Amino acid sequence: MDFAFTDEQEELIRTLRVFARKELAPRSAHWDKTSEVPWDMWRRMGELGLMGLRAPAAYGGQDGDLLTAGIVIEQVCRGDFSAGYPLQLNWLAEEIIGKNGSDDVKQRWLARAATGEAIVALALTEPGVGSDAANLVCRADKDGGDYVLTGEKSGITLGMVAQAAVVFAKTDAGAKARGVTAFLVPLDLPGVSRSPLRDMGSHAAVRAVLAFDHVRIPASHRLGKEGTGFYQVMQGFDYNRVLIALGCLGTAQASLDETMAYVKERKAFGKRLATFEGVSFPIAEAATHIDAARLLCYRALWLADHQQPYTKESAMVKWWGPRLSVETIHQCLLLHGHYGYTDELPFEQRMRDVIGLEIGDGTAEVMKVIVARELMGRESLPY
Ligand SMILES: Cc1cc2nc3c(=O)[nH]c(=O)nc-3n(C[C@H](O)[C@H](O)[C@H](O)COP(=O)(O)OP(=O)(O)OC[C@H]3O[C@@H](n4cnc5c(N)ncnc54)[C@H](O)[C@@H]3O)c2cc1C
């Protein structure tokens, strides 16, 4: 067993920590209050090589491994939780397009995603279908050399600003998962419309409902063979769930670090807050849980990078990481007394931000169904 990061990884952590503290954290509240879309920051993350981490080197990417992706997300989310979204979305798209896209689609989209000039959203959820993703209603009907896309996608992160989306639609209405096909859909095509959702947090991530009214897509924009879309996204979800957990833990750790500094300074009853067990014990407990969850995350990514199964670990951290993050930030907010409840401090924003990932990319209940299935077999499934 080797629990140490390499010298190169340690250097990356140091560099990103400075980036998060100096360039992300000071603007995080502004993005939250104004919902301003931080294109300049996304391009900056492109310049730093972060946006193209999962794109093939031949298309301007880094061909980076998943452990590195985990390090990047954890450190970026120390500065601003929502800055993790464009990274995760573009990485998923880079991977799906890189493995399954035609030359035309790769040429047009991979380099732009890698520089942060383009955001490629991921559109799976529908108004009537979320957890039960194999039962999509959105359909793509073959018509000559094209497909005609009809239906609605809902809850799509960065859906208001993305230039394209990987859209999952049924090409065989009678089949469940095996009837789902993925398409790269430029969102300026005739028949596409978008409307925003008003979320409680991550305002700069502007989620949207995307409507497709007989949108004509060239067959060259189909990603992989018909019927393989569900498997493409589920493979990506396994590692993305770990990245989500690490992002949540990064935000929680930043909150805990700030809280430790605060309680060592602030006095009550003539003593430093840190000397009261009612203050220091919740901090000790949160630090213990975060450390354990982080180790499980990195183990999952290590397994993934070594082509070993990690679905169970991925589902474990996806329900635990966001929950732990919400609880930790809540505790940090309380330890700052009434100031913690104001928007002068970052805790209320961070809580609103991380709660979204208790739902997004698979709810805690669905994750526990997966863990139980991995532990006890399909006999434990309720369906
Ligand atoms: C912040 C955020 C970002 C998102 N980004 C995207 C995105 O970019 N692209 C995209 O396609 N989607 C996105 N989503 C949508 C997200 O993936 C879905 O919300 C999620 O899959 C759950 O689906 P649902 O909301 O329809 O809930 P439902 O599936 O209707 O579930 C409702 C409730 O029932 C529970 N439930 C459902 N089935 C079971 C079961 N078998 N056992 C026990 N309980 C169950 C759920 O846990 C939940 O509590 C995002 C959501 C959020 C909150």
Short mmCIF file of C-alpha atoms and ligand atoms in Angstrom, two decimals:
data_model
loop_
_atom_site.label_atom_id
_atom_site.label_comp_id
_atom_site.label_asym_id
_atom_site.label_seq_id
_atom_site.Cartn_x
_atom_site.Cartn_y
_atom_site.Cartn_z
CA MET A 1 0.00 0.00 0.00
CA ASP A 2 1.21 3.49 -0.79
CA PHE A 3 -0.87 6.36 0.56
CA ALA A 4 1.48 9.15 -0.57
CA PHE A 5 0.90 11.45 -3.52
CA THR A 6 3.89 11.70 -5.87
CA ASP A 7 6.08 14.83 -5.82
CA GLU A 8 4.36 15.94 -9.03
CA GLN A 9 0.90 15.53 -7.49
CA GLU A 10 1.97 17.42 -4.35
CA GLU A 11 3.22 20.24 -6.58
CA LEU A 12 -0.10 20.29 -8.42
CA ILE A 13 -1.97 20.48 -5.11
CA ARG A 14 0.16 23.44 -3.97
CA THR A 15 -0.30 25.28 -7.27
CA LEU A 16 -4.06 24.73 -7.33
CA ARG A 17 -4.46 25.74 -3.73
CA VAL A 18 -2.93 29.12 -4.53
CA PHE A 19 -5.10 29.41 -7.65
CA ALA A 20 -8.24 28.60 -5.64
CA ARG A 21 -7.38 31.04 -2.86
CA LYS A 22 -6.26 33.94 -5.04
CA GLU A 23 -8.39 33.65 -8.17
CA LEU A 24 -11.56 31.74 -7.28
CA ALA A 25 -12.43 32.42 -3.65
CA PRO A 26 -12.42 36.25 -3.94
CA ARG A 27 -14.99 36.11 -6.80
CA SER A 28 -17.17 33.26 -5.59
CA ALA A 29 -19.72 35.42 -3.71
CA HIS A 30 -19.98 37.80 -6.69
CA TRP A 31 -20.82 34.94 -9.06
CA ASP A 32 -23.41 33.71 -6.56
CA LYS A 33 -25.06 37.10 -6.13
CA THR A 34 -25.08 38.13 -9.78
CA SER A 35 -25.29 34.73 -11.57
CA GLU A 36 -22.63 36.23 -13.84
CA VAL A 37 -21.31 33.56 -16.17
CA PRO A 38 -17.55 33.42 -15.55
CA TRP A 39 -16.31 32.72 -19.08
CA ASP A 40 -13.00 34.45 -18.33
CA MET A 41 -12.40 32.03 -15.47
CA TRP A 42 -13.30 29.01 -17.56
CA ARG A 43 -10.82 30.15 -20.22
CA ARG A 44 -8.25 30.70 -17.48
CA MET A 45 -8.82 27.10 -16.35
CA GLY A 46 -8.34 26.18 -20.01
CA GLU A 47 -4.99 27.99 -20.10
CA LEU A 48 -3.93 26.12 -16.98
CA GLY A 49 -4.65 22.83 -18.78
CA LEU A 50 -7.50 21.98 -16.41
CA MET A 51 -10.43 22.07 -18.83
CA GLY A 52 -8.78 19.65 -21.24
CA LEU A 53 -7.61 17.21 -18.61
CA ARG A 54 -9.65 14.29 -20.00
CA ALA A 55 -9.37 15.16 -23.70
CA PRO A 56 -7.02 13.18 -25.94
CA ALA A 57 -3.61 14.85 -26.43
CA ALA A 58 -4.15 14.79 -30.21
CA TYR A 59 -7.00 17.29 -29.67
CA GLY A 60 -5.27 19.67 -27.31
CA GLY A 61 -6.00 17.73 -24.13
CA GLN A 62 -3.88 16.29 -21.36
CA ASP A 63 -4.94 12.61 -21.45
CA GLY A 64 -4.90 12.96 -17.65
CA ASP A 65 -5.73 10.13 -15.28
CA LEU A 66 -8.65 10.13 -12.87
CA LEU A 67 -6.57 10.54 -9.74
CA THR A 68 -5.30 13.83 -11.16
CA ALA A 69 -8.88 14.80 -11.99
CA GLY A 70 -9.78 14.15 -8.34
CA ILE A 71 -6.95 16.36 -7.11
CA VAL A 72 -8.04 19.16 -9.45
CA ILE A 73 -11.68 19.07 -8.40
CA GLU A 74 -10.92 18.89 -4.70
CA GLN A 75 -8.59 21.89 -4.83
CA VAL A 76 -10.70 24.00 -7.22
CA CYS A 77 -13.78 23.51 -5.05
CA ARG A 78 -11.87 24.87 -2.05
CA GLY A 79 -12.07 28.24 -3.82
CA ASP A 80 -15.50 28.04 -5.45
CA PHE A 81 -17.74 24.99 -5.48
CA SER A 82 -19.47 25.90 -8.74
CA ALA A 83 -16.16 26.16 -10.61
CA GLY A 84 -16.10 22.37 -10.47
CA TYR A 85 -19.13 22.07 -12.79
CA PRO A 86 -17.59 23.24 -16.09
CA LEU A 87 -14.60 21.00 -15.45
CA GLN A 88 -16.68 17.92 -14.75
CA LEU A 89 -19.03 18.49 -17.67
CA ASN A 90 -16.28 19.10 -20.19
CA TRP A 91 -14.31 16.11 -18.91
CA LEU A 92 -17.34 13.83 -19.32
CA ALA A 93 -18.01 15.19 -22.79
CA GLU A 94 -14.34 14.94 -23.76
CA GLU A 95 -14.32 11.32 -22.72
CA ILE A 96 -17.59 10.39 -24.43
CA ILE A 97 -16.74 12.33 -27.62
CA GLY A 98 -13.10 11.19 -27.58
CA LYS A 99 -14.14 7.52 -27.43
CA ASN A 100 -17.29 7.60 -29.56
CA GLY A 101 -17.31 10.73 -31.74
CA SER A 102 -16.82 10.94 -35.49
CA ASP A 103 -13.71 12.83 -36.73
CA ASP A 104 -15.95 15.74 -37.64
CA VAL A 105 -17.35 16.04 -34.11
CA LYS A 106 -13.96 15.56 -32.47
CA GLN A 107 -12.35 18.22 -34.67
CA ARG A 108 -15.10 20.70 -33.99
CA TRP A 109 -15.63 20.24 -30.26
CA LEU A 110 -12.72 18.66 -28.41
CA ALA A 111 -10.16 21.47 -28.73
CA ARG A 112 -12.77 24.10 -27.87
CA ALA A 113 -13.86 22.17 -24.78
CA ALA A 114 -10.22 21.75 -23.77
CA THR A 115 -9.51 25.48 -23.88
CA GLY A 116 -12.70 26.44 -22.07
CA GLU A 117 -14.01 28.30 -25.14
CA ALA A 118 -16.94 25.90 -25.29
CA ILE A 119 -18.99 24.19 -22.62
CA VAL A 120 -20.61 20.89 -23.49
CA ALA A 121 -23.52 20.06 -21.18
CA LEU A 122 -24.83 16.60 -20.45
CA ALA A 123 -28.56 16.14 -21.01
CA LEU A 124 -30.02 12.96 -19.58
CA THR A 125 -32.74 13.94 -17.06
CA GLU A 126 -36.24 14.73 -18.34
CA PRO A 127 -39.24 16.40 -16.73
CA GLY A 128 -40.81 13.00 -16.05
CA VAL A 129 -37.70 10.81 -15.71
CA GLY A 130 -34.72 11.27 -13.36
CA SER A 131 -33.44 8.34 -11.29
CA ASP A 132 -35.10 5.86 -13.64
CA ALA A 133 -32.93 7.05 -16.52
CA ALA A 134 -33.42 4.00 -18.76
CA ASN A 135 -37.05 5.04 -19.27
CA LEU A 136 -36.35 8.19 -21.30
CA VAL A 137 -39.13 9.63 -23.43
CA CYS A 138 -37.05 11.99 -25.60
CA ARG A 139 -36.66 10.32 -28.98
CA ALA A 140 -34.41 10.50 -32.04
CA ASP A 141 -36.01 9.17 -35.22
CA LYS A 142 -33.86 8.28 -38.23
CA ASP A 143 -34.78 10.29 -41.33
CA GLY A 144 -32.49 9.78 -44.33
CA GLY A 145 -28.97 10.81 -43.31
CA ASP A 146 -30.24 12.64 -40.21
CA TYR A 147 -31.93 12.02 -36.90
CA VAL A 148 -34.87 14.13 -35.76
CA LEU A 149 -34.77 14.86 -32.04
CA THR A 150 -37.98 15.55 -30.12
CA GLY A 151 -38.54 15.97 -26.39
CA GLU A 152 -37.39 17.84 -23.30
CA LYS A 153 -34.43 17.62 -20.94
CA SER A 154 -34.62 19.17 -17.50
CA GLY A 155 -32.20 20.23 -14.76
CA ILE A 156 -29.26 20.52 -17.15
CA THR A 157 -26.26 22.18 -15.50
CA LEU A 158 -24.88 25.09 -17.55
CA GLY A 159 -27.75 24.43 -19.96
CA MET A 160 -28.39 28.17 -20.40
CA VAL A 161 -24.87 28.87 -21.65
CA ALA A 162 -23.44 25.65 -23.12
CA GLN A 163 -22.75 25.71 -26.86
CA ALA A 164 -23.52 22.01 -27.20
CA ALA A 165 -24.86 19.09 -25.21
CA VAL A 166 -24.41 15.36 -25.20
CA VAL A 167 -28.09 14.41 -25.41
CA PHE A 168 -29.45 10.94 -24.66
CA ALA A 169 -32.54 9.89 -26.58
CA LYS A 170 -34.42 6.75 -27.49
CA THR A 171 -33.73 5.36 -30.96
CA ASP A 172 -35.76 2.27 -30.11
CA ALA A 173 -38.87 3.22 -28.16
CA GLY A 174 -39.65 -0.41 -27.27
CA ALA A 175 -36.28 -1.06 -25.58
CA LYS A 176 -35.20 0.30 -22.19
CA ALA A 177 -31.47 0.98 -21.62
CA ARG A 178 -30.55 -0.72 -24.89
CA GLY A 179 -32.73 1.72 -26.80
CA VAL A 180 -30.80 4.82 -25.64
CA THR A 181 -28.38 6.55 -28.04
CA ALA A 182 -26.11 9.56 -27.40
CA PHE A 183 -25.82 12.55 -29.76
CA LEU A 184 -23.67 15.63 -29.79
CA VAL A 185 -26.21 18.41 -30.31
CA PRO A 186 -25.03 21.98 -31.05
CA LEU A 187 -27.49 24.13 -29.11
CA ASP A 188 -27.81 26.78 -31.83
CA LEU A 189 -29.67 24.38 -34.16
CA PRO A 190 -33.19 25.38 -35.26
CA GLY A 191 -35.82 23.92 -32.90
CA VAL A 192 -33.72 24.15 -29.70
CA SER A 193 -35.00 26.40 -26.94
CA ARG A 194 -33.91 26.89 -23.35
CA SER A 195 -35.44 28.22 -20.16
CA PRO A 196 -33.66 28.75 -16.84
CA LEU A 197 -34.33 27.05 -13.51
CA ARG A 198 -34.02 29.22 -10.40
CA ASP A 199 -31.83 27.17 -8.08
CA MET A 200 -31.13 27.81 -4.39
CA GLY A 201 -27.37 27.59 -4.96
CA SER A 202 -24.61 27.41 -7.60
CA HIS A 203 -26.20 30.35 -9.40
CA ALA A 204 -23.38 30.64 -11.94
CA ALA A 205 -24.10 27.07 -13.06
CA VAL A 206 -27.44 28.22 -14.55
CA ARG A 207 -29.38 24.97 -14.92
CA ALA A 208 -31.93 24.84 -17.67
CA VAL A 209 -34.76 23.02 -19.34
CA LEU A 210 -33.79 22.26 -22.94
CA ALA A 211 -36.61 21.70 -25.42
CA PHE A 212 -36.03 19.97 -28.77
CA ASP A 213 -38.77 20.51 -31.33
CA HIS A 214 -37.98 18.32 -34.34
CA VAL A 215 -34.28 19.22 -34.24
CA ARG A 216 -32.45 17.79 -37.23
CA ILE A 217 -29.05 16.29 -36.34
CA PRO A 218 -26.64 14.82 -38.91
CA ALA A 219 -25.93 11.11 -38.36
CA SER A 220 -22.22 12.05 -37.98
CA HIS A 221 -23.24 13.57 -34.61
CA ARG A 222 -24.34 10.23 -33.21
CA LEU A 223 -21.86 9.17 -30.52
CA GLY A 224 -21.10 5.47 -30.90
CA LYS A 225 -23.53 2.88 -32.15
CA GLU A 226 -27.26 3.06 -31.65
CA GLY A 227 -28.24 1.65 -28.26
CA THR A 228 -24.88 2.32 -26.54
CA GLY A 229 -25.68 5.73 -25.03
CA PHE A 230 -26.85 4.52 -21.64
CA TYR A 231 -23.66 2.53 -21.08
CA GLN A 232 -21.47 5.47 -22.13
CA VAL A 233 -23.03 7.76 -19.56
CA MET A 234 -23.14 5.18 -16.79
CA GLN A 235 -19.41 4.49 -17.16
CA GLY A 236 -18.74 8.22 -16.92
CA PHE A 237 -21.07 8.55 -13.94
CA ASP A 238 -19.03 6.05 -11.94
CA TYR A 239 -16.00 8.30 -11.84
CA ASN A 240 -17.90 11.57 -11.95
CA ARG A 241 -19.65 10.57 -8.72
CA VAL A 242 -16.26 10.30 -7.02
CA LEU A 243 -15.26 13.70 -8.41
CA ILE A 244 -18.49 15.19 -7.07
CA ALA A 245 -17.74 13.77 -3.63
CA LEU A 246 -14.20 15.19 -3.72
CA GLY A 247 -15.51 18.59 -4.77
CA CYS A 248 -17.92 18.58 -1.84
CA LEU A 249 -15.13 17.52 0.51
CA GLY A 250 -12.84 20.29 -0.81
CA THR A 251 -15.49 22.88 -0.01
CA ALA A 252 -16.06 21.33 3.42
CA GLN A 253 -12.32 21.24 4.16
CA ALA A 254 -11.93 24.92 3.26
CA SER A 255 -14.79 25.69 5.67
CA LEU A 256 -13.21 23.60 8.39
CA ASP A 257 -9.79 25.24 7.95
CA GLU A 258 -11.35 28.71 8.22
CA THR A 259 -13.34 27.63 11.27
CA MET A 260 -10.29 26.28 13.05
CA ALA A 261 -8.49 29.57 12.51
CA TYR A 262 -11.55 31.46 13.81
CA VAL A 263 -12.11 29.46 16.99
CA LYS A 264 -8.42 29.76 17.87
CA GLU A 265 -8.83 33.57 17.86
CA ARG A 266 -12.38 34.28 19.02
CA LYS A 267 -12.97 34.44 22.78
CA ALA A 268 -16.02 33.82 24.97
CA PHE A 269 -16.15 33.63 28.76
CA GLY A 270 -12.54 34.81 28.79
CA LYS A 271 -11.26 31.81 26.83
CA ARG A 272 -10.56 30.91 23.22
CA LEU A 273 -13.50 29.08 21.66
CA ALA A 274 -11.15 26.27 20.63
CA THR A 275 -10.64 25.34 24.30
CA PHE A 276 -14.31 24.36 24.76
CA GLU A 277 -14.94 20.70 23.98
CA GLY A 278 -18.37 21.66 22.62
CA VAL A 279 -16.43 23.51 19.90
CA SER A 280 -13.33 21.35 19.41
CA PHE A 281 -15.10 17.95 19.37
CA PRO A 282 -17.37 18.64 16.38
CA ILE A 283 -14.28 19.92 14.56
CA ALA A 284 -12.35 16.76 15.47
CA GLU A 285 -15.27 14.61 14.31
CA ALA A 286 -15.68 16.47 11.01
CA ALA A 287 -11.93 16.22 10.32
CA THR A 288 -12.05 12.46 11.00
CA HIS A 289 -15.00 11.89 8.67
CA ILE A 290 -13.60 14.07 5.90
CA ASP A 291 -10.28 12.26 6.02
CA ALA A 292 -11.96 8.85 5.83
CA ALA A 293 -14.26 9.90 2.98
CA ARG A 294 -11.38 11.47 1.05
CA LEU A 295 -9.34 8.26 1.33
CA LEU A 296 -12.26 6.24 -0.01
CA CYS A 297 -12.56 8.68 -2.93
CA TYR A 298 -8.90 8.41 -3.88
CA ARG A 299 -9.03 4.65 -3.51
CA ALA A 300 -11.98 4.56 -5.91
CA LEU A 301 -10.08 6.69 -8.45
CA TRP A 302 -6.98 4.54 -8.03
CA LEU A 303 -9.12 1.45 -8.76
CA ALA A 304 -10.57 3.19 -11.82
CA ASP A 305 -7.13 4.16 -13.12
CA HIS A 306 -6.06 0.51 -12.67
CA GLN A 307 -9.11 -0.78 -14.60
CA GLN A 308 -10.55 -2.46 -11.52
CA PRO A 309 -14.23 -2.38 -10.51
CA TYR A 310 -15.17 0.60 -8.34
CA THR A 311 -18.92 1.05 -8.81
CA LYS A 312 -19.57 0.24 -5.13
CA GLU A 313 -16.97 2.71 -3.84
CA SER A 314 -18.22 5.35 -6.26
CA ALA A 315 -21.82 5.00 -5.03
CA MET A 316 -20.64 4.98 -1.40
CA VAL A 317 -18.85 8.31 -1.68
CA LYS A 318 -21.59 9.86 -3.82
CA TRP A 319 -24.13 9.57 -0.99
CA TRP A 320 -21.65 10.13 1.83
CA GLY A 321 -19.48 12.98 0.47
CA PRO A 322 -22.22 15.54 -0.24
CA ARG A 323 -24.06 14.68 3.01
CA LEU A 324 -20.87 15.02 5.04
CA SER A 325 -20.07 18.27 3.31
CA VAL A 326 -23.50 19.76 4.10
CA GLU A 327 -23.21 18.68 7.75
CA THR A 328 -19.66 20.00 8.11
CA ILE A 329 -20.41 23.38 6.54
CA HIS A 330 -23.53 23.66 8.69
CA GLN A 331 -21.40 23.05 11.78
CA CYS A 332 -18.83 25.62 10.61
CA LEU A 333 -21.62 28.15 10.03
CA LEU A 334 -22.88 27.61 13.60
CA LEU A 335 -19.40 27.93 15.09
CA HIS A 336 -19.16 31.41 13.57
CA GLY A 337 -22.21 32.49 15.58
CA HIS A 338 -24.50 35.06 14.01
CA TYR A 339 -21.88 36.16 11.48
CA GLY A 340 -22.02 32.66 10.02
CA TYR A 341 -25.67 33.23 9.16
CA THR A 342 -24.88 36.32 7.07
CA ASP A 343 -23.71 36.48 3.49
CA GLU A 344 -20.58 38.29 4.64
CA LEU A 345 -19.13 34.87 5.34
CA PRO A 346 -19.14 32.08 2.74
CA PHE A 347 -20.84 29.31 4.71
CA GLU A 348 -24.48 29.95 3.78
CA GLN A 349 -23.55 30.06 0.09
CA ARG A 350 -21.44 26.94 0.33
CA MET A 351 -24.28 25.07 2.05
CA ARG A 352 -26.72 26.07 -0.69
CA ASP A 353 -24.17 25.06 -3.32
CA VAL A 354 -23.29 21.59 -2.03
CA ILE A 355 -26.88 20.54 -1.23
CA GLY A 356 -27.51 20.33 -4.99
CA LEU A 357 -25.13 17.41 -5.25
CA GLU A 358 -27.13 15.41 -2.73
CA ILE A 359 -29.50 15.11 -5.71
CA GLY A 360 -27.57 15.74 -8.93
CA ASP A 361 -25.94 12.75 -10.67
CA GLY A 362 -27.91 10.29 -8.53
CA THR A 363 -29.67 10.72 -5.19
CA ALA A 364 -28.49 9.19 -1.90
CA GLU A 365 -31.32 6.63 -2.04
CA VAL A 366 -30.38 5.48 -5.51
CA MET A 367 -26.70 5.32 -4.51
CA LYS A 368 -27.59 3.07 -1.56
CA VAL A 369 -29.57 0.81 -3.89
CA ILE A 370 -26.37 0.48 -5.98
CA VAL A 371 -24.18 -0.21 -2.93
CA ALA A 372 -26.64 -2.87 -1.74
CA ARG A 373 -26.72 -4.43 -5.22
CA GLU A 374 -22.91 -4.54 -5.36
CA LEU A 375 -22.78 -6.10 -1.88
CA MET A 376 -25.69 -8.53 -2.04
CA GLY A 377 -26.38 -9.05 -5.73
CA ARG A 378 -29.36 -8.22 -7.91
CA GLU A 379 -31.65 -10.14 -5.53
CA SER A 380 -31.51 -7.04 -3.30
CA LEU A 381 -32.92 -4.78 -6.03
CA PRO A 382 -36.45 -3.46 -5.57
CA TYR A 383 -37.07 -3.57 -9.35
C1 LIG B 1 -27.50 20.50 -8.87
C2 LIG B 1 -28.04 19.55 -9.90
C3 LIG B 1 -27.39 19.43 -11.11
C4 LIG B 1 -27.90 18.56 -12.09
N1 LIG B 1 -27.30 18.51 -13.31
C5 LIG B 1 -27.79 17.68 -14.27
C6 LIG B 1 -27.19 17.64 -15.56
O1 LIG B 1 -26.23 18.37 -15.86
N2 LIG B 1 -27.72 16.80 -16.49
C7 LIG B 1 -28.78 15.99 -16.22
O2 LIG B 1 -29.19 15.22 -17.10
N3 LIG B 1 -29.39 16.02 -15.01
C8 LIG B 1 -28.93 16.86 -14.02
N4 LIG B 1 -29.53 16.92 -12.80
C9 LIG B 1 -30.71 16.10 -12.56
C10 LIG B 1 -30.38 14.93 -11.62
O3 LIG B 1 -29.48 14.01 -12.16
C11 LIG B 1 -31.71 14.30 -11.17
O4 LIG B 1 -32.34 15.28 -10.38
C12 LIG B 1 -31.52 13.03 -10.35
O5 LIG B 1 -31.08 11.98 -11.18
C13 LIG B 1 -32.81 12.62 -9.64
O6 LIG B 1 -33.90 12.60 -10.52
P1 LIG B 1 -35.24 13.40 -10.18
O7 LIG B 1 -34.87 14.77 -9.75
O8 LIG B 1 -36.15 13.26 -11.33
O9 LIG B 1 -35.85 12.66 -8.90
P2 LIG B 1 -36.74 11.33 -8.89
O10 LIG B 1 -36.07 10.26 -9.68
O11 LIG B 1 -38.14 11.67 -9.27
O12 LIG B 1 -36.67 10.97 -7.34
C14 LIG B 1 -37.43 11.69 -6.38
C15 LIG B 1 -37.16 11.07 -5.00
O13 LIG B 1 -37.48 9.66 -5.00
C16 LIG B 1 -36.36 8.91 -4.62
N5 LIG B 1 -36.27 7.64 -5.36
C17 LIG B 1 -36.37 7.45 -6.70
N6 LIG B 1 -36.19 6.15 -7.00
C18 LIG B 1 -35.94 5.51 -5.83
C19 LIG B 1 -35.66 4.14 -5.48
N7 LIG B 1 -35.57 3.18 -6.39
N8 LIG B 1 -35.46 3.87 -4.15
C20 LIG B 1 -35.53 4.85 -3.22
N9 LIG B 1 -35.78 6.14 -3.51
C21 LIG B 1 -35.98 6.47 -4.80
C22 LIG B 1 -35.16 9.78 -4.94
O14 LIG B 1 -34.03 9.41 -4.16
C23 LIG B 1 -35.68 11.17 -4.61
O15 LIG B 1 -35.56 11.41 -3.22
C24 LIG B 1 -29.07 17.79 -11.82
C25 LIG B 1 -29.70 17.92 -10.58
C26 LIG B 1 -29.22 18.81 -9.64
C27 LIG B 1 -29.94 18.95 -8.33
#
